[in-house]
Amino acid sequence: LGLFLKKDHPNDVGKGLEPLKPEIITDPNDLYKVGTFAQIQRLTKSNSADEDDEDNAHLFTGNPSDTDHDMNAETSESDDPKPYASLLLMPHRRINLLSVDEVGPPIDVTVSHWDRLKYVRGEDSSRDDTIRALSQEVLGTIREVAQMNALFKEQVVNLVPSSHMFDMNDPYRLADFAAALSIGGDAEDLQAVLEEKDPELRLHKSLVLLSKEKEVSKLQREISAKVEEKMSEAQRKYFLTEQLKSIKKELGMEK
């Protein structure tokens, strides 16, 4: 299936950051023109957002029509008019949105697939040096953020062994990996990384995203330190107060 990010519109989100209307595409211009071609690895359906029912998990590795059949069959058996579902997707390559043939749902589109981009070293020494420097800066920033942010570190640890796109010697894959770690990045900034074909510019855009994560992690650490300091002060005051009460009782100053 093709995955395309929907452009943000101020009127689509309420005060509680909940969509005011279903995420249904009615205008093809709402979609960005570059997306990702992906394969469904797993579909999990449940009757609640927090439910993790292994009996409802299905693996799809065959014909897409089999997927549609199973999904429709399970939906008909459910009494919940609004069942929850989560997808595990395996991305393969970038695609260009050529046209929206039917808004659906489901939406029907015509796309063209990107060829794999490869960077050949040795053709331009100055450019090689720039890309090498950017790559080192990206890796260094990832290490810095991982030291400050436990959640970020956990994400790195989970992604590295299974990530088919992580390659320190490939600027394209390294930039994609860095962008994938930027969970707090703006949609437009992440989309810019997705659309970028130049390896130097893609690395730079991913580095900007990581730098934002770094600043946020610094701020979180400062806030945490201040909270702990205030708690420590309160605990010390409480301890001294209790000590003073005990001393006064021993001296007969208090009953």
C-alpha positions as a printed Julia matrix, in Angstrom:
255×3 Matrix{Float64}:
   0.0     0.0    0.0
   1.02    3.63  -0.42
   1.46    5.89   2.59
   1.08    9.64   2.14
   1.1    12.24   4.87
  -1.95   14.44   5.13
  -1.21   18.15   5.27
  -2.06   19.91   8.49
  -4.93   22.38   8.48
  -5.67   24.6   11.51
  -9.38   23.79  11.33
  -8.78   20.04  11.57
  -7.62   20.02  15.19
  -9.48   21.11  18.3
  -8.22   22.34  21.63
  -7.63   18.8   22.86
  -5.56   17.95  19.77
  -8.28   15.55  18.67
  -9.46   15.62  15.06
 -12.79   17.35  14.67
 -13.68   15.08  11.75
 -12.62   11.61  10.57
  -9.3    11.3    8.74
 -10.94   10.82   5.35
  -9.43   12.41   2.25
 -11.92   14.48   0.32
  -9.46   16.74  -1.5
  -6.4    15.25  -3.29
  -4.5    18.46  -2.52
  -4.56   17.49   1.15
  -1.86   14.89   0.45
   1.86   15.47   0.07
   3.2    14.33  -3.29
   5.95   12.05  -1.96
   5.15    9.03   0.19
   6.28    5.5    1.01
   5.41    2.14  -0.5
   4.95   -0.33   2.36
   3.83   -3.88   3.07
   1.42   -4.84   5.85
   3.24   -7.18   8.24
   0.62   -7.35  10.94
  -2.89   -6.12  11.66
  -4.19   -6.12  15.23
  -7.82   -5.34  15.98
  -9.4    -4.94  19.4
 -12.43   -3.42  21.06
 -10.46   -0.86  23.06
  -7.42    1.35  22.54
  -5.5    -0.3   25.42
  -6.46   -3.9   24.71
  -3.67   -6.19  23.52
  -5.42   -9.33  22.37
  -3.09  -11.77  20.64
  -6.12  -13.72  19.4
  -6.99  -10.76  17.18
  -3.53  -10.51  15.61
  -3.08  -11.6   12.01
   0.0   -11.92   9.8
  -0.42  -11.05   6.13
   2.24  -12.25   3.72
   0.16  -13.34   0.77
  -2.21  -11.78  -1.72
  -3.6    -8.36  -0.69
  -7.07   -9.63  -1.58
  -6.76  -12.18   1.23
  -6.11   -9.29   3.59
  -9.26   -7.5    2.47
 -11.31  -10.67   2.92
 -10.06  -11.31   6.46
 -10.54   -7.68   7.47
 -14.11   -7.6    6.21
 -14.95  -10.92   7.82
 -13.69   -9.82  11.21
 -15.44   -6.48  11.03
 -18.76   -8.18  10.41
 -18.31  -10.35  13.5
 -17.63   -7.41  15.8
 -20.47   -5.73  17.67
 -18.36   -2.65  18.37
 -19.24    0.03  15.79
 -15.82    1.67  16.31
 -13.2    -1.08  16.69
  -9.57   -0.09  17.21
  -6.82   -1.34  14.92
  -3.06   -1.03  14.67
  -0.81   -1.85  11.74
   2.8    -3.0   11.62
   4.21   -1.87   8.28
   7.45   -2.62   6.45
   8.5     0.34   4.26
  10.21   -0.5    0.97
  10.81    2.62  -1.1
   9.69    6.18  -1.75
   6.94    6.86  -4.27
   5.58    9.91  -6.07
   1.86   10.6   -6.11
   0.95   11.11  -9.77
  -2.82   11.26  -9.47
  -5.75   10.47  -7.19
  -8.1     8.35  -9.28
 -10.75    7.79  -6.61
 -11.02    9.45  -3.21
 -12.89    6.44  -1.82
 -12.53    5.34   0.87
 -10.4     3.42   0.2
  -8.44    5.94  -1.83
  -7.13    4.79  -5.23
  -3.99    6.47  -6.6
  -1.45    6.21  -9.38
   2.19    6.38  -8.28
   5.71    6.1   -9.62
   8.48    4.4   -7.66
  11.84    5.95  -6.85
  15.0     4.17  -7.87
  17.34    3.54  -4.96
  19.62    6.51  -4.46
  23.31    5.71  -4.1
  26.15    8.01  -3.15
  29.44    7.27  -4.89
  32.46    8.47  -2.94
  35.58    9.75  -4.65
  33.95   11.84  -7.36
  34.21   15.09  -5.38
  36.65   15.15  -2.46
  35.31   18.39  -0.94
  31.76   17.03  -1.05
  32.98   13.76   0.48
  34.5    15.71   3.37
  31.29   17.67   3.93
  29.14   14.54   3.95
  31.59   12.78   6.24
  31.51   15.71   8.65
  27.71   15.83   8.59
  27.52   12.08   9.17
  29.83   12.33  12.18
  27.79   15.23  13.55
  24.58   13.23  13.16
  26.08   10.24  14.99
  27.52   12.48  17.7
  24.17   14.18  18.25
  22.41   10.82  18.48
  24.88    9.78  21.22
  24.38   13.06  23.11
  20.61   12.83  23.06
  20.71    9.15  24.05
  22.77   10.06  27.13
  20.23   12.67  28.21
  16.97   10.98  27.22
  16.26    7.4   28.31
  13.26    7.07  25.99
  15.36    8.2   23.0
  18.1     5.74  23.97
  15.57    2.91  24.15
  14.31    3.83  20.7
  17.85    3.75  19.29
  18.52    0.35  20.88
  15.28   -1.05  19.48
  15.74    0.33  15.98
  19.41   -0.41  15.3
  19.33   -4.25  15.29
  16.22   -4.49  13.11
  16.62   -1.38  10.98
  17.34   -2.21   7.35
  18.04    1.45   6.67
  20.79    2.06   9.24
  24.19    2.32   7.55
  26.85    4.74   8.77
  28.53    4.67   5.36
  25.37    5.49   3.44
  24.34    9.15   3.92
  20.85    8.49   2.61
  20.1     5.7    5.08
  21.82    7.47   7.95
  19.69   10.57   7.36
  16.52    8.48   7.24
  17.48    6.7   10.46
  18.13   10.02  12.22
  14.79   11.42  11.06
  13.0     8.28  12.28
  14.36    8.95  15.78
  12.92   12.48  15.81
   9.53   11.56  17.22
   8.8    15.15  18.18
   9.62   16.56  14.76
   7.15   18.68  12.85
   5.33   16.9   10.04
   6.61   19.38   7.46
  10.24   18.89   8.55
   9.92   15.1    8.41
   8.27   15.34   5.0
  11.15   17.51   3.79
  13.59   14.71   4.67
  11.39   12.21   2.85
  11.36   14.32  -0.32
  15.07   15.26  -0.36
  17.2    13.51  -3.01
  20.5    15.27  -2.32
  22.52   13.33   0.32
  24.13   16.44   1.81
  20.84   18.31   2.15
  19.06   15.24   3.53
  21.72   14.83   6.22
  21.49   18.51   7.07
  17.69   18.4    7.42
  17.91   15.32   9.63
  20.57   17.02  11.75
  18.22   19.97  12.29
  15.57   17.55  13.57
  18.08   15.89  15.91
  19.24   19.28  17.18
  15.66   20.06  18.17
  15.47   16.74  20.01
  18.72   17.66  21.76
  17.37   21.01  22.94
  14.14   19.44  24.16
  16.1    16.76  26.05
  18.26   19.45  27.69
  15.16   21.33  28.78
  13.57   18.14  30.15
  16.72   17.37  32.13
  16.81   20.9   33.57
  13.15   20.69  34.57
  13.7    17.27  36.14
  16.71   18.58  38.09
  14.72   21.53  39.42
  11.84   19.29  40.47
  14.21   16.91  42.25
  15.91   19.85  43.97
  12.59   21.18  45.24
  11.59   17.72  46.44
  14.92   17.34  48.23
  14.48   20.7   49.93
  10.97   19.77  51.03
  12.2    16.44  52.36
  15.03   18.13  54.29
  12.61   20.63  55.82
  10.26   17.85  56.83
  13.11   15.82  58.35
  14.45   18.83  60.33
  10.95   19.7   61.52
  10.38   16.16  62.78
  13.8    16.21  64.46
  12.98   19.5   66.18
   9.67   18.09  67.41
  11.46   15.06  68.87
  14.03   17.25  70.64
  11.33   19.47  72.12
   9.47   16.41  73.37
  12.65   15.08  75.0
  13.17   18.45  76.74
   9.57   18.55  77.85
   8.85   21.62  75.77
   6.08   19.81  73.9
   3.73   17.04  74.89
